[in-house]
Tab-separated table of C-alpha atoms in Angstrom:
chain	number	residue	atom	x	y	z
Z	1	UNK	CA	-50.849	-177.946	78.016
Z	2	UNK	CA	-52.039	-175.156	75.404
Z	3	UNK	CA	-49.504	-172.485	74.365
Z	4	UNK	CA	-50.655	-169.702	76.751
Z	5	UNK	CA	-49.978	-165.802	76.562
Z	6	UNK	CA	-51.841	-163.020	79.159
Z	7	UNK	CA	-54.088	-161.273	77.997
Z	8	UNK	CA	-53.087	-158.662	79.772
Z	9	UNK	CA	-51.659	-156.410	77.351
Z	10	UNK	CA	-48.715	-155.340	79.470
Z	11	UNK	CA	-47.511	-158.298	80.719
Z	12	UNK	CA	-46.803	-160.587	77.753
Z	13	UNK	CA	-46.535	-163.590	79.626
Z	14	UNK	CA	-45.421	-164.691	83.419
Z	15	UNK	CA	-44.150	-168.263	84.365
Z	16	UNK	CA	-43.465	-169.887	87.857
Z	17	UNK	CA	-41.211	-172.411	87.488
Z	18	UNK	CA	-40.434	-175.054	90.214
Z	19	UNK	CA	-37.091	-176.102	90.264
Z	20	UNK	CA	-36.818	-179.432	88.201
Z	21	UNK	CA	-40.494	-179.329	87.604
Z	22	UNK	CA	-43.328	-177.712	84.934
Z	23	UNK	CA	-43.634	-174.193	84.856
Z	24	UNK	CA	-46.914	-173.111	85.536
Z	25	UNK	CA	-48.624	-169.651	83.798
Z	26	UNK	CA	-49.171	-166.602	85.848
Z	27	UNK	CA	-51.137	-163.772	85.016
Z	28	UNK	CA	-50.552	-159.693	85.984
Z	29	UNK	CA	-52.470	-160.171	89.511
Z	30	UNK	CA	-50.588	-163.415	90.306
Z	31	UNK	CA	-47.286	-161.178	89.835
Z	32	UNK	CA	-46.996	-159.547	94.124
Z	33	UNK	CA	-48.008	-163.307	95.192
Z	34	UNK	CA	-45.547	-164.787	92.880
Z	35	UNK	CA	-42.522	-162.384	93.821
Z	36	UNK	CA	-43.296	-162.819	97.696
Z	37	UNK	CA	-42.799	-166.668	97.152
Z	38	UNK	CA	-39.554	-168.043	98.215
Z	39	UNK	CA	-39.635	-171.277	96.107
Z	40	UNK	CA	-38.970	-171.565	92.284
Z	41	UNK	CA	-38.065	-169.406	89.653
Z	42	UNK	CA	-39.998	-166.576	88.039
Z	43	UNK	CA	-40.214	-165.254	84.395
Z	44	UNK	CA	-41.838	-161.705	83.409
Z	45	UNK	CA	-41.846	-160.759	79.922
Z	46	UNK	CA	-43.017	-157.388	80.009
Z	47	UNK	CA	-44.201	-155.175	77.000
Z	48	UNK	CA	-42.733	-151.583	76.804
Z	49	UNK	CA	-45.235	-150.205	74.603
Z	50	UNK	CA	-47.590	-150.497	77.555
Z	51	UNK	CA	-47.753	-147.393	79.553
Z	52	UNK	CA	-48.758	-149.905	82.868
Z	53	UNK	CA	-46.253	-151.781	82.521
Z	54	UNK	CA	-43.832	-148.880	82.274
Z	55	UNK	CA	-45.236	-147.926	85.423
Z	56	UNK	CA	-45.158	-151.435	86.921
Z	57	UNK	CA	-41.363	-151.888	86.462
Z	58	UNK	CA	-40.254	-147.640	87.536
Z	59	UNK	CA	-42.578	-148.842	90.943
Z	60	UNK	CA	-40.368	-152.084	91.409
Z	61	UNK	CA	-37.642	-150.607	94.549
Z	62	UNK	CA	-36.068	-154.432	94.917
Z	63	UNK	CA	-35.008	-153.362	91.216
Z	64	UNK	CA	-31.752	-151.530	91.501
Z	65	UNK	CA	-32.627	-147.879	90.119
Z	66	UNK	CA	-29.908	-148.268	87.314
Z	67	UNK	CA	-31.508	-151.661	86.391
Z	68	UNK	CA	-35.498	-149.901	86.151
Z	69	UNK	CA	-33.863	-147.108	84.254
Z	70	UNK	CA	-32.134	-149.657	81.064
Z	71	UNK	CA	-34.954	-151.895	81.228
Z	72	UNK	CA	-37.467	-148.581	80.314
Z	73	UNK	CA	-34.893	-147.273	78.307
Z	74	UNK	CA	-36.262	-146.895	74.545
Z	75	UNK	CA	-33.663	-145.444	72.321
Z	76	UNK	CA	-30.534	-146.633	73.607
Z	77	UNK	CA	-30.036	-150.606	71.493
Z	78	UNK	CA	-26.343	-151.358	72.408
Z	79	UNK	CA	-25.612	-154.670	73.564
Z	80	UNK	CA	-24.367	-154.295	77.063
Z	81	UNK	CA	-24.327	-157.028	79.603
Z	82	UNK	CA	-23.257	-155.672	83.196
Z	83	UNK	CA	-23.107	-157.622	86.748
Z	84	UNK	CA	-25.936	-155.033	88.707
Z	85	UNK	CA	-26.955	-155.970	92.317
Z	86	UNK	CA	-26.137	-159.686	91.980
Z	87	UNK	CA	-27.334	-160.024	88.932
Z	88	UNK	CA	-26.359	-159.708	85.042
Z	89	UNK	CA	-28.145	-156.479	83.410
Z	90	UNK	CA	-28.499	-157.774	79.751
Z	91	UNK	CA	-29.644	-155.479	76.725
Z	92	UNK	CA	-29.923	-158.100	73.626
Z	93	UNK	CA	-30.856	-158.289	69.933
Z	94	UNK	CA	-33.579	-160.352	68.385
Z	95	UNK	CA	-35.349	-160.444	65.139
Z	96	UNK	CA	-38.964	-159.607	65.080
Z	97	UNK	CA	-41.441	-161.946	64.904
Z	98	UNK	CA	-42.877	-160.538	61.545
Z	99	UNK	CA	-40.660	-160.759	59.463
Z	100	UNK	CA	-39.467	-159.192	55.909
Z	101	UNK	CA	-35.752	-159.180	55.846
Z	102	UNK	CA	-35.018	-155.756	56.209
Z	103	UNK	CA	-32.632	-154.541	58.326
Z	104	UNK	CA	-35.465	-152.248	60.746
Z	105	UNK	CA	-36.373	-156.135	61.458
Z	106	UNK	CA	-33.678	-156.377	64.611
Z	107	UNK	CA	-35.381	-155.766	67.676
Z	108	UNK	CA	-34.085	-154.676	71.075
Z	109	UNK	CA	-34.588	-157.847	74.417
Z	110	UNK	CA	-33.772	-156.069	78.007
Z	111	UNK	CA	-33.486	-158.392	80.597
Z	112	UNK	CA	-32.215	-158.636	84.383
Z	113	UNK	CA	-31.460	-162.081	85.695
Z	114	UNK	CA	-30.638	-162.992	89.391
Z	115	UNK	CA	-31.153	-165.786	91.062
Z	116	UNK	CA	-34.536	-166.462	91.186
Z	117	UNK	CA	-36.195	-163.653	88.400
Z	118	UNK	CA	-35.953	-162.913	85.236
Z	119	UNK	CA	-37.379	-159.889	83.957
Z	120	UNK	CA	-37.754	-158.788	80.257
Z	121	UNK	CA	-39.000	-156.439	78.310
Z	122	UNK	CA	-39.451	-155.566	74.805
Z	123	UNK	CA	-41.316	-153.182	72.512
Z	124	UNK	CA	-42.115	-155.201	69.028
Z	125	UNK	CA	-42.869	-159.162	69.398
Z	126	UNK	CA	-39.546	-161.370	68.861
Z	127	UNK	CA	-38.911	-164.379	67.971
Z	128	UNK	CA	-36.361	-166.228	70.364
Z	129	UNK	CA	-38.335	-165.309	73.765
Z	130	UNK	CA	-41.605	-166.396	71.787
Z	131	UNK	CA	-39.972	-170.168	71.442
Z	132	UNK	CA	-39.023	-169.783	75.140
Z	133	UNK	CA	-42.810	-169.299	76.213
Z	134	UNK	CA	-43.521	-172.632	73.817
Z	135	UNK	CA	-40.476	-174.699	75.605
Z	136	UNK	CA	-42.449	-173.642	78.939
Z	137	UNK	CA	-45.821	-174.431	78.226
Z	138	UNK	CA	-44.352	-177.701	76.186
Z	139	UNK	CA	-42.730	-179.081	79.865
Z	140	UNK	CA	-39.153	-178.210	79.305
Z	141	UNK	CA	-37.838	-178.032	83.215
Z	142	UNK	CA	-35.145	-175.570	84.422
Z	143	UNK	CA	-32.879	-175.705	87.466
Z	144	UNK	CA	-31.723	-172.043	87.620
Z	145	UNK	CA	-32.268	-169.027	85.882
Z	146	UNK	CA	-29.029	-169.245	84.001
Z	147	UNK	CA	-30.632	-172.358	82.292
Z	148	UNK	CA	-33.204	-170.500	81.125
Z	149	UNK	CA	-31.571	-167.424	80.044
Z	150	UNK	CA	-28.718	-170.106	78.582
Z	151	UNK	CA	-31.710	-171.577	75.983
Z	152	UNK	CA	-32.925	-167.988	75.546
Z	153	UNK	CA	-29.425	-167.362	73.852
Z	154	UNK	CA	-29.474	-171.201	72.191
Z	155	UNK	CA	-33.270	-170.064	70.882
Z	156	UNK	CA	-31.810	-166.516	69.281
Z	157	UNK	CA	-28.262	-168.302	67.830
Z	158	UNK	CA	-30.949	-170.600	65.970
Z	159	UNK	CA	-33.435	-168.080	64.742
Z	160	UNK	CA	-30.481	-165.754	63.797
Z	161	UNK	CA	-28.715	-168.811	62.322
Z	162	UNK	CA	-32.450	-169.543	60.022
Z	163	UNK	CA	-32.098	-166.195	58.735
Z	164	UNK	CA	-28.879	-166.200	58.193
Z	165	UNK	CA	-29.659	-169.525	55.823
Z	166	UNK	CA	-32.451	-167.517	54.212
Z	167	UNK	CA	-30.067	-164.538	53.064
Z	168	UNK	CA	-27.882	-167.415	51.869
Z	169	UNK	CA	-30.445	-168.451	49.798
Z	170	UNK	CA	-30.633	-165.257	48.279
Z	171	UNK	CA	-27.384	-164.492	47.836
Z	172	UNK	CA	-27.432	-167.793	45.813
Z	173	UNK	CA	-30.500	-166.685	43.477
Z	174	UNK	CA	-28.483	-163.185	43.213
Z	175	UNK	CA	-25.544	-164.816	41.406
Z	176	UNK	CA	-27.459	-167.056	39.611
Z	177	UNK	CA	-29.088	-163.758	38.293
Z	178	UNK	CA	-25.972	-161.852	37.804
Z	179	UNK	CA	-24.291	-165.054	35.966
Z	180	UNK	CA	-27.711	-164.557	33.537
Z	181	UNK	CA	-27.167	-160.822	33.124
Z	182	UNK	CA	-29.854	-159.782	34.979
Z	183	UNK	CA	-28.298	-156.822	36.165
Z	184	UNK	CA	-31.389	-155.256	37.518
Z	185	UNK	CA	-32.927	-157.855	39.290
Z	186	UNK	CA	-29.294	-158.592	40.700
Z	187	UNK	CA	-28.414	-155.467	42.078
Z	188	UNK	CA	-31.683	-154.407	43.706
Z	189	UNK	CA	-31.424	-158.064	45.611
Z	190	UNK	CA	-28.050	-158.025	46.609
Z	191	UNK	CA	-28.540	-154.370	47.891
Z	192	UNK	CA	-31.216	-155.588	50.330
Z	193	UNK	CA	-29.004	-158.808	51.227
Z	194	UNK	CA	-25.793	-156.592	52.130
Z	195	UNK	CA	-28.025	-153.925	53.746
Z	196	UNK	CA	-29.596	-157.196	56.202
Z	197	UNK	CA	-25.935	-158.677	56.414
Z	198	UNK	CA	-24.005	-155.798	57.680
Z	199	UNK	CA	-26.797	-155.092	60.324
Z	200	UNK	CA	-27.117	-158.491	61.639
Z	201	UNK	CA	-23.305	-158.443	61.911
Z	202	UNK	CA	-23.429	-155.071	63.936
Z	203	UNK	CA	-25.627	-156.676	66.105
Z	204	UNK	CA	-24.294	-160.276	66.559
Z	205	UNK	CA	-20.618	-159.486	67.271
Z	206	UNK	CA	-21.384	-157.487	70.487
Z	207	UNK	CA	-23.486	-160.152	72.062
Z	208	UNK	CA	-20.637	-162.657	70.640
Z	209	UNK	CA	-18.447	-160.298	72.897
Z	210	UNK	CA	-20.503	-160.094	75.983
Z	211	UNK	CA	-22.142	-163.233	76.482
Z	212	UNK	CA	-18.543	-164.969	76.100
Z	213	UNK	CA	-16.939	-162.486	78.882
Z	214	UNK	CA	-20.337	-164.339	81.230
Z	215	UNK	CA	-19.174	-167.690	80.534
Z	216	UNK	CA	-15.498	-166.325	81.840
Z	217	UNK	CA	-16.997	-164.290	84.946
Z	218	UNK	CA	-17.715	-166.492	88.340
Z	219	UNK	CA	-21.344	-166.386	88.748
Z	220	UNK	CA	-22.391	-167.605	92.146
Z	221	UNK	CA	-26.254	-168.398	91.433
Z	222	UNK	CA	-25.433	-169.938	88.003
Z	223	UNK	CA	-24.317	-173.720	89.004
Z	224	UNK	CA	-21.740	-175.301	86.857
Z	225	UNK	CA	-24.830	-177.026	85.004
Z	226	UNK	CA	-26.371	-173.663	83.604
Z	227	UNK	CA	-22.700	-172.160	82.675
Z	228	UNK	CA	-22.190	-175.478	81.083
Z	229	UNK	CA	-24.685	-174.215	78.873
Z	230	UNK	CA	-24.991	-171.012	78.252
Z	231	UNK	CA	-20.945	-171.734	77.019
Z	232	UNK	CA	-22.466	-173.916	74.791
Z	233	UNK	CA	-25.141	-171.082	74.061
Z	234	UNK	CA	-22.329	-168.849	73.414
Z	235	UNK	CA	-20.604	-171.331	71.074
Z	236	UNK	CA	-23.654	-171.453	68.553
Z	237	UNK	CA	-23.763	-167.346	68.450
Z	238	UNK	CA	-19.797	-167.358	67.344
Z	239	UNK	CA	-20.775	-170.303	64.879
Z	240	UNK	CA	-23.417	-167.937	63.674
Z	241	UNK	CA	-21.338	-165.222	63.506
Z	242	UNK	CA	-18.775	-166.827	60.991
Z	243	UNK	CA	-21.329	-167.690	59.056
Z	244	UNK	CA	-22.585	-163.902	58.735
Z	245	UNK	CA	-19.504	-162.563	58.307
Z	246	UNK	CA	-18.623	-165.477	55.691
Z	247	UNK	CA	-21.946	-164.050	54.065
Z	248	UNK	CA	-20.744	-160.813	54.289
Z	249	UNK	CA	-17.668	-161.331	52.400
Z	250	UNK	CA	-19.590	-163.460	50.080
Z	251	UNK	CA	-21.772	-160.263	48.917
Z	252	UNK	CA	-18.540	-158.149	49.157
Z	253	UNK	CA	-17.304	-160.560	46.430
Z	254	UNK	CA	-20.595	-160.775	44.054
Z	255	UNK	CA	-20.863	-156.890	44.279
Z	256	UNK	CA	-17.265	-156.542	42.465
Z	257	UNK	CA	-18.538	-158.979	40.387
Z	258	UNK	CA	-21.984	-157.118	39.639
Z	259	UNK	CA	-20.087	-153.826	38.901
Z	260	UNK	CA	-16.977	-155.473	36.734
Z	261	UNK	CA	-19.944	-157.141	34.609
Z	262	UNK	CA	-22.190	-154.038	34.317
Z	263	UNK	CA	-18.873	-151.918	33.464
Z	264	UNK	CA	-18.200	-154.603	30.774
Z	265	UNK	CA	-21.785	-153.929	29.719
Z	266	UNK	CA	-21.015	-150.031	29.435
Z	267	UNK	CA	-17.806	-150.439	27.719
Z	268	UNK	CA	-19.120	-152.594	25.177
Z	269	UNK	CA	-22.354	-150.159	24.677
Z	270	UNK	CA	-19.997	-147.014	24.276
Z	271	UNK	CA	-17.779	-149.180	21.947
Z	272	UNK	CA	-20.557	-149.924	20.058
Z	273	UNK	CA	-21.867	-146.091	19.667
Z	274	UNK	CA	-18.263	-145.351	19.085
Z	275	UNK	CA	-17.981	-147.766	15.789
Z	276	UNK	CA	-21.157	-146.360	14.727
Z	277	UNK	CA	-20.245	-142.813	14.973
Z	278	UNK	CA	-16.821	-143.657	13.470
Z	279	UNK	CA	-18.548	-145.329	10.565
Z	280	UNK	CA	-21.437	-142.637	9.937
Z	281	UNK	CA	-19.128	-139.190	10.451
Z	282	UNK	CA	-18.165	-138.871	6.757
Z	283	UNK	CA	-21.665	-140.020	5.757
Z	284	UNK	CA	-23.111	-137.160	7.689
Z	285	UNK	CA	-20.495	-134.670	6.568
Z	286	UNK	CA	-21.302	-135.294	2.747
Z	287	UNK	CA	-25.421	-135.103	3.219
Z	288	UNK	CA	-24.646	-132.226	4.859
Z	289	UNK	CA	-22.251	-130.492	2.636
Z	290	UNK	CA	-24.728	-131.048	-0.410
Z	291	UNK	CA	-27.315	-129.672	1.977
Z	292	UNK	CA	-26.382	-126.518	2.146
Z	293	UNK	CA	-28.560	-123.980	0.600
Z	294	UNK	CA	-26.302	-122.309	-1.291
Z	295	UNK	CA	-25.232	-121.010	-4.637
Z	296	UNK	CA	-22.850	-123.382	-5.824
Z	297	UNK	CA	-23.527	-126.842	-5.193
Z	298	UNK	CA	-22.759	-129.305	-7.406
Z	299	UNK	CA	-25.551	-131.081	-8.837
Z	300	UNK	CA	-28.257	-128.644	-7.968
Z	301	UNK	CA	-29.192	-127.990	-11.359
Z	302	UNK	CA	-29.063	-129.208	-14.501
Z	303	UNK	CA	-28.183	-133.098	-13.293
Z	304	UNK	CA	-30.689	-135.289	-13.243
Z	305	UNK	CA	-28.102	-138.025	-11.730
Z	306	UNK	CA	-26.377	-135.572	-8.917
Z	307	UNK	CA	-28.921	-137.492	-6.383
Z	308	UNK	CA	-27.502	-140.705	-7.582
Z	309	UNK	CA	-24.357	-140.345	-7.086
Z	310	UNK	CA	-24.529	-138.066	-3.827
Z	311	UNK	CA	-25.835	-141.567	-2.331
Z	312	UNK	CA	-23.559	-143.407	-4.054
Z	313	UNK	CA	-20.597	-141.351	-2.453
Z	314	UNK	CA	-22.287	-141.823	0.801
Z	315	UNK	CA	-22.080	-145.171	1.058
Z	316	UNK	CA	-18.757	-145.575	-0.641
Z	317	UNK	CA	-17.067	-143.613	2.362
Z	318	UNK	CA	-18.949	-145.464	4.874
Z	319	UNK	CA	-17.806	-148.309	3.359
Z	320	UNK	CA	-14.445	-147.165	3.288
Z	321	UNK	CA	-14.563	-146.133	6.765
Z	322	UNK	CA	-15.703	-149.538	8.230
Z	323	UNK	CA	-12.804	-150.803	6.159
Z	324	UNK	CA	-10.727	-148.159	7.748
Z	325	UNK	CA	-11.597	-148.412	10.877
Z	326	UNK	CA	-12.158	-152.641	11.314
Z	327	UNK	CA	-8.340	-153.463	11.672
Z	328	UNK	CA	-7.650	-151.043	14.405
Z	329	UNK	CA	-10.997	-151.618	16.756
C-alpha cells in the first residue's frame, strides 16, 4: 500500500487498526464513525497549528477536561507522563523532521493512550511518529495500543540515537581541527555541538525517567506482550542517553582542550611581543634621544659621520640586548 497522509490539514493522519491485522487509513469525516466502533484500535495524529483541529479536540467530552487542556497546551514542553481517566497522559520530545542540528530542532509529541485510542498532537512535523505512519501503511500489525505507543518510543530512541551519531561525527572533525590548530573553525563547531548536546540531554533524561516509572506501574489494558516492549523501548532511550551524556563529557573534555591550546597560542604571541619590545627599547631610546630638537646634540653639526655611528650604536645595543636578554627568556 502507498505511504498515505490526509489531506486534511488538521488531521495529519488517522489509522484503524484491527487487532492482529493491517491498519487501514481514515480520513477527518471517517473520525465520529471510527470512534463509535467497538472493534480495533484507533490512531489520530492531530496538528496543533490548525485552528479546527484545536476545536475538534476542546469539543471531544469522552476526553477528560485535564487531558483536552495538555494536549492544546502550546508553551508548556516538560516531559510529563500521568495515569488520566484510564489512560497514560504523555507530553514527549522529538526532533523535527527538517532538520539542521540546532538545538530549536526538539519538538514537543502530546499524546493520550487508553485502551483502544491514541490521540496525538503536534505543532512542527517530527520524525519518530512520521516512521510510525510508514510501519502502518508498510503492514506492521499491533495487538494493543501499548504496542504501538511501545514502537513510537523504539522509533524516537533510534532517530535520537542517529543524531546522536551525527554530533559524534562532529565532535570527531572538531578535534581533528583543534589537533590542526584550527582554532576558529574548532570553536565555532564545538559551540554548536555542546549547544545540541546539552539540549538533547535536557530532553532525553526526563522521558528516560517517565517512561521507565510505566514499565514499573500495572497497566490493565497493556498485556504483558506490549509492556514487554515498551521495557525494551525504554531500554534503547537509557542506551541513548549514555551515549549523550558520554558525548557530553566528550565536548566538556575537547573544550579544556580548545582553551589550554588557544591560551598556549596567547602566551606564546605576548612572549613573542615581549622579546621584541625587550630587544627594541634601547634602540628606540637612542633614535629618540638624538631626535630631539635641541641645542646640544651631539653630531648635529660639524660631523659628517654622527649618522654613522648613531646607527651603529643602535644596533650594537640591540645586539647587546638580545644577548642580554637570550639566557634568561
Amino acid at each position: 500500500m502507498p505511504s498515505f497522509v490526509s489531506n486534511d490539514v488538521d488531521l495529519i493522519c488517522g489509522y484503524h487498526i484491527p487487532l492482529n491485522g493491517r491498519a487501514t487509513p481514515i480520513r477527518m469525516d471517517d473520525v465520529p464513525e471510527m470512534l463509535a466502533r467497538p472493534d480495533g484500535l484507533l490512531w489520530l495524529h492531530f496538528n496543533l497549528a490548525s485552528q479546527r483541529a484545536r476545536h475538534w479536540l476542546a469539543a471531544q467530552e469522552w476526553l477528560d477536561e485535564f487531558v483536552r487542556e495538555v494536549l492544546l497546551e502550546g508553551k508548556d514542553t516538560r516531559t510529563r507522563v500521568e495515569s488520566v481517566d484510564d489512560g497514560l497522559l504523555t507530553v514527549l520530545s522529538d526532533i523535527h523532521y527538517d532538520l539542521k542540528y540546532e538545538p530549536t530542532d526538539i519538538g514537543t509529541l502530546r499524546l493520550f493512550v487508553n485502551a483502544r485510542h491514541i490521540i496525538s498532537c503536534r505543532r512542527h512535523p517530527l520524525k519518530a511518529t512520521d516512521r510510525l505512519r510508514r510501519a502502518l501503511d508498510d503492514g506492521q500489525k499491533f495487538d494493543s495500543t501499548a504496542e504501538l505507543l511501545a514502537d513510537l518510543v523504539e522509533y524516537l530512541a533510534d532517530t535520537l540515537d542517529s543524531v546522536s551519531d551525527k554530533l559524534a561525527e562532529e565532535v570527531d572533525r572538531t578535534e581533528d581541527a583543534i589537533l590542526a590548530e584550527r582554532f576558529h573553525t574548532g570553536r565555532s563547531s564545538l559551540g554548536q555541538v555542546r549547544r545540541m548536546v546539552v539540549h538533547l540531554r535536557r530532553h532525553v533524561a526526563p522521558q528516560r525517567q517517565a517512561l521507565g516509572r510505566v514499565t514499573q506501574a500495572q497497566i490493565p489494558w497493556a498485556g504483558e506482550d506490549g509492556m514487554a516492549r515498551m521495557l525494551n523501548a525504554t531500554g534503547k532511550l537509557g542506551d541513548v542517553l549514555y551515549d549523550i551524556e558520554a558525548l557530553q563529557d566528550r565536548t566538556k573534555v575537547l573544550q579544556d582542550e580548545l582553551s589550554a591550546r588557544m591560551a598556549e597560542e596567547q602566551n606564546r604571541s605576548l612572549f613573542v611581543l615581549s622579546w621584541v619590545t625587550v630587544v627594541f627599547a634601547p634602540m628606540t631610546l637612542i633614535s629618540g634621544v638624538f631626535g630631539m630638537n635641541v641645542a646640544g646634540v651631539p653630531g648635529v653639526s660639524g660631523h659628517e659621520s654622527s649618522f654613522w655611528w648613531v646607527m651603529a650604536l643602535i644596533v650594537v645595543s640591540g645586539i647587546g640586548m638580545w644577548f642580554l636578554v637570550k639566557p634568561r627568556r
